[in-house]
Short mmCIF file of C-alpha atoms in Angstrom, two decimals:
data_model
loop_
_atom_site.label_atom_id
_atom_site.label_comp_id
_atom_site.label_asym_id
_atom_site.label_seq_id
_atom_site.Cartn_x
_atom_site.Cartn_y
_atom_site.Cartn_z
CA UNK A 16 107.11 71.54 169.76
CA UNK A 17 106.71 75.28 170.21
CA UNK A 18 103.38 75.06 168.44
CA UNK A 19 104.96 76.18 165.18
CA UNK A 20 103.21 75.30 161.96
CA UNK A 21 106.05 76.89 160.00
CA UNK A 22 109.82 76.44 160.35
CA UNK A 23 111.99 78.88 158.40
CA UNK A 24 115.69 78.34 157.64
CA UNK A 25 117.79 81.27 156.51
CA UNK A 26 121.44 82.14 155.91
CA UNK A 27 123.87 82.96 153.13
CA UNK A 28 124.49 80.38 150.39
CA UNK A 29 126.61 77.45 151.67
CA UNK A 30 125.58 77.79 155.30
CA UNK A 31 123.66 74.50 155.46
CA UNK A 32 120.04 75.58 154.99
CA UNK A 33 119.13 72.75 152.62
CA UNK A 34 120.98 70.06 154.57
CA UNK A 35 119.34 71.06 157.82
CA UNK A 36 115.88 71.46 156.32
CA UNK A 37 116.09 67.81 155.32
CA UNK A 38 117.50 66.86 158.74
CA UNK A 39 114.61 68.56 160.54
CA UNK A 40 112.07 66.96 158.22
CA UNK A 41 113.46 63.48 158.91
CA UNK A 42 113.51 64.04 162.67
CA UNK A 43 109.94 65.34 162.74
CA UNK A 44 108.59 62.53 160.58
CA UNK A 45 110.30 59.91 162.75
CA UNK A 46 108.30 61.38 165.65
CA UNK A 47 105.10 60.88 163.67
CA UNK A 48 104.75 64.56 162.74
CA UNK A 49 103.64 65.15 159.14
CA UNK A 50 105.77 67.61 157.20
CA UNK A 51 106.15 69.32 153.88
CA UNK A 52 109.55 70.70 152.98
CA UNK A 53 109.30 73.67 150.62
CA UNK A 54 112.70 73.68 148.92
CA UNK A 55 114.04 77.01 147.65
CA UNK A 56 113.40 75.91 144.05
CA UNK A 57 110.25 73.89 144.73
CA UNK A 58 107.79 73.72 141.86
CA UNK A 59 105.27 75.18 142.10
CA UNK A 60 106.67 77.36 144.85
CA UNK A 61 103.97 78.55 147.27
CA UNK A 62 105.61 81.88 148.16
CA UNK A 63 108.38 82.60 145.64
CA UNK A 64 108.45 83.12 141.88
CA UNK A 65 110.52 81.02 139.51
CA UNK A 66 109.50 81.04 135.85
CA UNK A 67 106.09 82.54 136.63
CA UNK A 68 104.07 85.14 134.78
CA UNK A 69 101.84 87.32 136.93
CA UNK A 70 98.65 89.27 136.27
CA UNK A 71 96.11 91.35 138.06
CA UNK A 72 92.64 90.06 137.29
CA UNK A 73 92.05 92.83 134.74
CA UNK A 74 95.37 92.05 133.03
CA UNK A 75 94.56 88.35 132.92
CA UNK A 76 91.12 88.93 131.37
CA UNK A 77 92.68 91.20 128.75
CA UNK A 78 95.37 88.62 127.99
CA UNK A 79 92.73 85.93 127.43
CA UNK A 80 90.85 88.25 125.09
CA UNK A 81 94.00 88.84 123.05
CA UNK A 82 94.99 85.15 123.02
CA UNK A 83 91.76 83.11 123.30
CA UNK A 84 93.32 80.01 121.71
CA UNK A 85 95.45 79.34 124.81
CA UNK A 86 92.78 79.97 127.45
CA UNK A 87 92.18 76.27 128.07
CA UNK A 88 95.85 75.58 128.75
CA UNK A 89 96.18 78.68 130.92
CA UNK A 90 93.34 77.42 133.10
CA UNK A 91 95.39 74.27 133.77
CA UNK A 92 98.68 76.01 134.62
CA UNK A 93 97.48 79.12 136.45
CA UNK A 94 96.78 79.79 140.11
CA UNK A 95 94.25 82.40 141.23
CA UNK A 96 94.58 84.19 144.56
CA UNK A 97 92.81 87.11 146.19
CA UNK A 98 94.22 89.85 143.95
CA UNK A 99 96.48 88.16 141.43
CA UNK A 100 96.85 85.29 138.99
CA UNK A 101 100.13 83.54 138.24
CA UNK A 102 100.96 81.24 135.34
CA UNK A 103 103.59 78.51 135.66
CA UNK A 104 105.82 78.83 132.60
CA UNK A 105 107.62 75.56 133.37
CA UNK A 106 104.39 73.59 133.09
CA UNK A 107 103.77 75.07 129.67
CA UNK A 108 107.25 74.02 128.55
CA UNK A 109 106.93 70.56 130.11
CA UNK A 110 103.47 69.55 128.96
CA UNK A 111 102.11 72.01 126.38
CA UNK A 112 105.10 73.25 124.39
CA UNK A 113 103.91 71.83 121.07
CA UNK A 114 100.33 73.11 121.37
CA UNK A 115 100.82 76.50 123.02
CA UNK A 116 100.84 79.37 120.54
CA UNK A 117 104.34 80.84 120.49
CA UNK A 118 103.13 84.40 120.02
CA UNK A 119 101.07 84.03 123.18
CA UNK A 120 104.05 82.49 124.99
CA UNK A 121 106.32 85.38 124.07
CA UNK A 122 103.61 87.74 125.33
CA UNK A 123 103.53 85.80 128.62
CA UNK A 124 107.24 86.39 129.11
CA UNK A 125 106.55 90.12 129.33
CA UNK A 126 104.74 89.38 132.61
CA UNK A 127 107.64 87.53 134.27
CA UNK A 128 107.25 88.45 137.95
CA UNK A 129 111.01 88.39 138.57
CA UNK A 130 111.29 91.36 136.19
CA UNK A 131 108.53 93.43 137.84
CA UNK A 132 109.33 96.78 139.47
CA UNK A 133 109.77 96.27 143.20
CA UNK A 134 106.45 97.93 144.07
CA UNK A 135 104.48 95.62 141.78
CA UNK A 136 106.49 92.61 142.94
CA UNK A 137 105.45 93.31 146.55
CA UNK A 138 101.77 93.22 145.58
CA UNK A 139 102.17 89.76 144.06
CA UNK A 140 104.44 88.45 146.79
CA UNK A 141 102.18 89.48 149.67
CA UNK A 142 99.19 87.98 147.89
CA UNK A 143 101.05 84.69 147.57
CA UNK A 144 102.17 84.66 151.21
CA UNK A 145 98.58 85.35 152.35
CA UNK A 146 97.27 82.45 150.29
CA UNK A 147 100.00 80.14 151.57
CA UNK A 148 99.37 81.07 155.20
CA UNK A 149 95.66 80.39 154.74
CA UNK A 150 96.34 76.96 153.22
CA UNK A 151 98.73 76.01 156.04
CA UNK A 152 96.16 77.01 158.66
CA UNK A 153 93.64 74.70 157.00
CA UNK A 154 96.07 71.77 156.79
CA UNK A 155 96.46 70.72 160.41
CA UNK A 156 98.23 67.48 159.43
CA UNK A 157 101.59 69.08 158.60
CA UNK A 158 104.38 71.31 159.76
CA UNK A 159 105.85 73.25 156.82
CA UNK A 160 109.62 73.66 156.52
CA UNK A 161 110.62 76.52 154.22
CA UNK A 162 114.18 77.47 153.35
CA UNK A 163 115.58 80.62 151.74
CA UNK A 164 112.22 82.35 151.30
CA UNK A 165 111.86 84.94 154.05
CA UNK A 166 115.37 86.47 153.82
CA UNK A 167 117.36 85.10 150.89
CA UNK A 168 114.93 85.57 148.01
CA UNK A 169 113.85 88.97 149.32
CA UNK A 170 117.44 90.16 149.81
CA UNK A 171 118.27 89.21 146.24
CA UNK A 172 115.14 90.94 144.97
CA UNK A 173 115.67 94.19 146.85
CA UNK A 174 119.46 94.38 146.75
CA UNK A 175 119.55 93.83 142.99
CA UNK A 176 117.41 96.96 142.67
CA UNK A 177 119.63 98.98 145.04
CA UNK A 178 116.78 99.33 147.51
CA UNK A 179 117.53 100.32 151.08
CA UNK A 180 117.70 97.89 153.97
CA UNK A 181 114.90 99.87 155.63
CA UNK A 182 112.58 99.14 152.71
CA UNK A 183 113.50 95.47 152.86
CA UNK A 184 112.93 95.28 156.61
CA UNK A 185 109.52 96.88 156.21
CA UNK A 186 108.53 94.37 153.54
CA UNK A 187 109.76 91.34 155.52
CA UNK A 188 107.91 92.71 158.54
CA UNK A 189 104.70 92.69 156.48
CA UNK A 190 105.34 89.05 155.60
CA UNK A 191 105.91 88.43 159.31
CA UNK A 192 102.47 89.86 160.08
CA UNK A 193 100.91 87.49 157.55
CA UNK A 194 102.56 84.34 158.92
CA UNK A 195 102.23 85.23 162.62
CA UNK A 196 99.12 82.98 163.07
CA UNK A 197 101.37 80.05 162.10
CA UNK A 198 103.66 80.76 165.09
CA UNK A 199 106.76 80.56 162.88
CA UNK A 200 110.13 79.44 164.19
CA UNK A 201 113.20 80.92 162.49
CA UNK A 202 116.59 79.21 162.34
CA UNK A 203 119.38 81.49 161.12
CA UNK A 204 122.65 79.79 160.09
CA UNK A 205 125.65 82.08 159.73
CA UNK A 206 129.38 82.55 159.98
CA UNK A 207 130.36 85.63 161.95
CA UNK A 208 132.83 86.62 159.24
CA UNK A 209 131.24 87.01 155.80
CA UNK A 210 134.64 86.42 154.19
CA UNK A 211 134.68 82.90 155.63
CA UNK A 212 131.36 82.07 153.93
CA UNK A 213 132.53 83.57 150.63
CA UNK A 214 135.73 81.50 150.81
CA UNK A 215 133.74 78.36 151.65
CA UNK A 216 131.30 79.00 148.80
CA UNK A 217 134.16 79.38 146.34
CA UNK A 218 135.85 76.21 147.59
CA UNK A 219 132.63 74.18 147.80
CA UNK A 220 131.08 75.15 144.47
CA UNK A 221 134.05 76.44 142.51
CA UNK A 222 134.96 79.80 141.03
CA UNK A 223 132.97 78.86 137.93
CA UNK A 224 129.79 78.92 140.04
CA UNK A 225 130.57 82.43 141.25
CA UNK A 226 131.26 83.50 137.67
CA UNK A 227 127.94 82.00 136.61
CA UNK A 228 126.08 83.97 139.31
CA UNK A 229 127.76 87.19 138.25
CA UNK A 230 127.08 86.64 134.54
CA UNK A 231 123.44 85.75 135.29
CA UNK A 232 122.78 88.94 137.23
CA UNK A 233 125.32 91.50 136.01
CA UNK A 234 122.68 93.61 134.23
CA UNK A 235 120.90 94.30 137.51
CA UNK A 236 121.08 97.88 138.83
CA UNK A 237 123.24 96.75 141.76
CA UNK A 238 126.16 96.06 139.41
CA UNK A 239 126.01 99.36 137.56
CA UNK A 240 129.13 101.44 138.12
CA UNK A 241 130.89 98.47 139.73
CA UNK A 242 133.90 96.62 138.31
CA UNK A 243 133.17 93.66 136.07
CA UNK A 244 133.65 90.19 137.49
CA UNK A 245 133.45 88.02 140.57
CA UNK A 246 134.82 90.66 142.97
CA UNK A 247 131.58 92.61 142.56
CA UNK A 248 129.60 89.47 143.34
CA UNK A 249 131.64 89.04 146.52
CA UNK A 250 130.70 92.58 147.53
CA UNK A 251 127.07 91.66 146.87
CA UNK A 252 127.47 88.71 149.27
CA UNK A 253 128.99 91.00 151.93
CA UNK A 254 125.96 93.28 151.62
CA UNK A 255 123.72 90.20 151.76
CA UNK A 256 125.41 89.13 155.02
CA UNK A 257 124.84 92.56 156.56
CA UNK A 258 121.18 92.68 155.51
CA UNK A 259 120.45 89.14 156.71
CA UNK A 260 121.82 89.98 160.15
CA UNK A 261 119.59 93.04 160.39
CA UNK A 262 116.55 91.05 159.26
CA UNK A 263 117.24 88.43 161.92
CA UNK A 264 117.55 91.08 164.63
CA UNK A 265 114.22 92.66 163.64
CA UNK A 266 112.29 89.38 163.24
CA UNK A 267 109.45 89.34 165.76
CA UNK A 268 108.95 85.71 166.70
CA UNK A 269 110.63 82.54 167.92
CA UNK A 270 114.16 82.52 166.56
CA UNK A 271 117.53 80.89 167.01
CA UNK A 272 120.85 81.92 165.48
CA UNK A 273 123.53 79.28 164.96
CA UNK A 274 127.17 80.26 164.35
CA UNK A 275 128.54 77.46 162.17
CA UNK A 276 132.23 78.36 161.76
CA UNK A 277 133.46 75.49 163.93
CA UNK A 278 131.53 72.92 161.90
CA UNK A 279 130.30 71.15 165.05
CA UNK A 280 127.17 69.93 163.31
CA UNK A 281 126.05 67.30 165.82
CA UNK A 282 125.98 69.94 168.57
CA UNK A 283 124.21 72.38 166.27
CA UNK A 284 121.62 69.74 165.32
CA UNK A 285 120.96 69.07 169.00
CA UNK A 286 120.53 72.80 169.58
CA UNK A 287 118.01 73.03 166.74
CA UNK A 288 116.06 70.04 168.03
CA UNK A 289 116.01 71.43 171.54
CA UNK A 290 114.74 74.77 170.22
CA UNK A 291 111.94 72.97 168.35
CA UNK A 292 111.15 70.71 171.29
CA UNK A 293 111.95 67.51 169.38
CA UNK A 294 114.12 64.61 170.52
CA UNK A 295 116.62 62.99 168.19
CA UNK A 296 115.23 59.81 166.63
CA UNK A 297 117.11 56.59 165.95
CA UNK A 298 118.26 55.80 162.43
CA UNK A 299 116.32 53.29 160.33
CA UNK A 300 118.17 50.32 158.86
CA UNK A 301 117.29 49.67 155.22
CA UNK A 302 118.98 49.40 151.83
CA UNK A 303 117.58 50.43 148.46
CA UNK A 304 117.39 47.82 145.67
CA UNK A 305 120.44 48.24 143.47
CA UNK A 306 119.94 48.84 139.76
CA UNK A 307 119.43 51.26 136.90
CA UNK A 308 115.94 52.70 136.61
CA UNK A 309 114.61 54.52 133.56
CA UNK A 310 111.65 56.73 132.81
CA UNK A 311 110.66 55.43 129.41
CA UNK A 312 108.75 58.51 128.28
CA UNK A 313 111.52 61.05 128.79
CA UNK A 314 114.61 58.83 128.90
CA UNK A 315 115.78 59.92 132.35
CA UNK A 316 117.75 57.37 134.38
CA UNK A 317 118.46 56.93 138.07
CA UNK A 318 121.26 54.59 139.16
CA UNK A 319 120.97 53.12 142.66
CA UNK A 320 123.94 51.69 144.54
CA UNK A 321 123.29 50.90 148.19
CA UNK A 322 122.43 54.17 149.89
CA UNK A 323 123.52 56.37 146.98
CA UNK A 324 121.96 57.35 143.68
CA UNK A 325 123.23 59.10 140.60
CA UNK A 326 120.37 61.30 139.48
CA UNK A 327 119.49 62.13 135.84
CA UNK A 328 121.70 65.25 136.06
CA UNK A 329 124.70 63.07 136.94
CA UNK A 330 124.80 64.22 140.58
CA UNK A 331 125.62 61.58 143.19
CA UNK A 332 123.33 61.86 146.21
CA UNK A 333 123.02 59.98 149.49
CA UNK A 334 119.78 58.19 150.42
CA UNK A 335 118.39 58.09 153.95
CA UNK A 336 115.77 55.43 154.77
CA UNK A 337 112.29 56.71 155.55
CA UNK A 338 111.05 53.13 155.90
CA UNK A 339 111.90 49.84 154.24
CA UNK A 340 110.56 50.94 150.82
CA UNK A 341 110.99 54.73 150.82
CA UNK A 342 114.17 56.80 150.87
CA UNK A 343 114.81 60.51 151.31
CA UNK A 344 117.14 62.03 148.70
CA UNK A 345 119.89 64.21 150.14
CA UNK A 346 119.56 67.97 149.47
CA UNK A 347 116.19 67.54 147.73
CA UNK A 348 112.57 67.27 148.90
CA UNK A 349 112.20 64.19 146.67
CA UNK A 350 111.46 60.72 148.10
CA UNK A 351 112.11 57.48 146.17
CA UNK A 352 109.39 54.88 146.70
CA UNK A 353 110.41 51.43 145.50
CA UNK A 354 107.56 49.38 144.08
CA UNK A 355 107.44 46.16 142.09
CA UNK A 356 109.93 46.58 139.25
CA UNK A 357 110.54 50.27 139.66
CA UNK A 358 110.60 53.58 141.50
CA UNK A 359 107.81 56.14 141.88
CA UNK A 360 108.85 59.62 142.98
CA UNK A 361 107.10 61.01 146.03
CA UNK A 362 107.72 63.99 148.29
CA UNK A 363 107.71 67.26 146.38
CA UNK A 364 109.36 68.25 143.12
CA UNK A 365 111.80 70.96 142.13
CA UNK A 366 112.20 72.84 138.87
CA UNK A 367 114.11 69.96 137.23
CA UNK A 368 111.60 67.87 135.31
CA UNK A 369 113.11 64.52 136.27
CA UNK A 370 111.92 65.15 139.85
CA UNK A 371 108.19 65.43 139.02
CA UNK A 372 106.02 63.90 141.74
CA UNK A 373 104.46 60.63 140.59
CA UNK A 374 106.99 60.02 137.81
CA UNK A 375 107.81 56.32 137.41
CA UNK A 376 111.22 54.81 136.67
CA UNK A 377 111.25 51.14 135.60
CA UNK A 378 114.17 48.92 136.48
CA UNK A 379 116.14 48.10 133.30
CA UNK A 380 119.31 46.57 134.80
#
């Protein structure tokens, strides 16, 4: 390989970031290279913020003083870094909902990092990236694959606040300085015409998905003084496309752009592998044990049929053999490990609770 400890995949929604992150992970692991894929909604996410409260150390100490009854739980669900502390709100809801004081929880929500002013957000984000880079440097056993973190999340964060592209480029450049010791390799997937990606996104995910995105974010400053509805979201995506291109041009490091309009994915995969210095590995022949598997504590079920599953959310997903007993799950960093009478989830988890690493599903049919 190029010596990269960090592979970054970027591009607009529906350009193949997730699919190709999984592809690269499989190819690396079949060459005996350890990996960790950091999905865009991984939990806990090492560089982004989803359902996290954030504090400076002084703020955290003051919060504990005001709510001493929850200090023990906070110690279990918080992460301390050089300058900041973050609290995983999902873990509170998953494991401590009945015992966590609701007044304290409502107070926590006032520290939601996603709602921070952009200047304060940058303090927390850079602290998290520094910690992550330090951990990767220590862990020589793995190459980390991260999608949608360097460009996508930051574009959303800055563009929502009507911040200039220059400000965004400066911030991403500061992240680039932090990760430079990891010799990052950037893969940028794009369609030359933004309208083609918008049309594909609408066809692939449906107009209801675009309406959901607009409704979710319509109170952001970006949408002020703009017409109501999906057309304003489409303008947001056009601005995203323009910003992403500028960020790619200014990225100082190993990088490869891949124009995907023709859909020639085998050729594009070969180009990615060549860029990374990795040969394509042969497929593994294996089939997962058919059946219905249930987590008895929470009632989640996974149905397995050949090399497909239906997950607890009702989504049908393809399985790819990792070995005779373990299978990668398409579009997710989750791995199914089949053991006597059941499945144990491996890999890494996302924000959906059914995916929690180590969760067991017993075969019931």
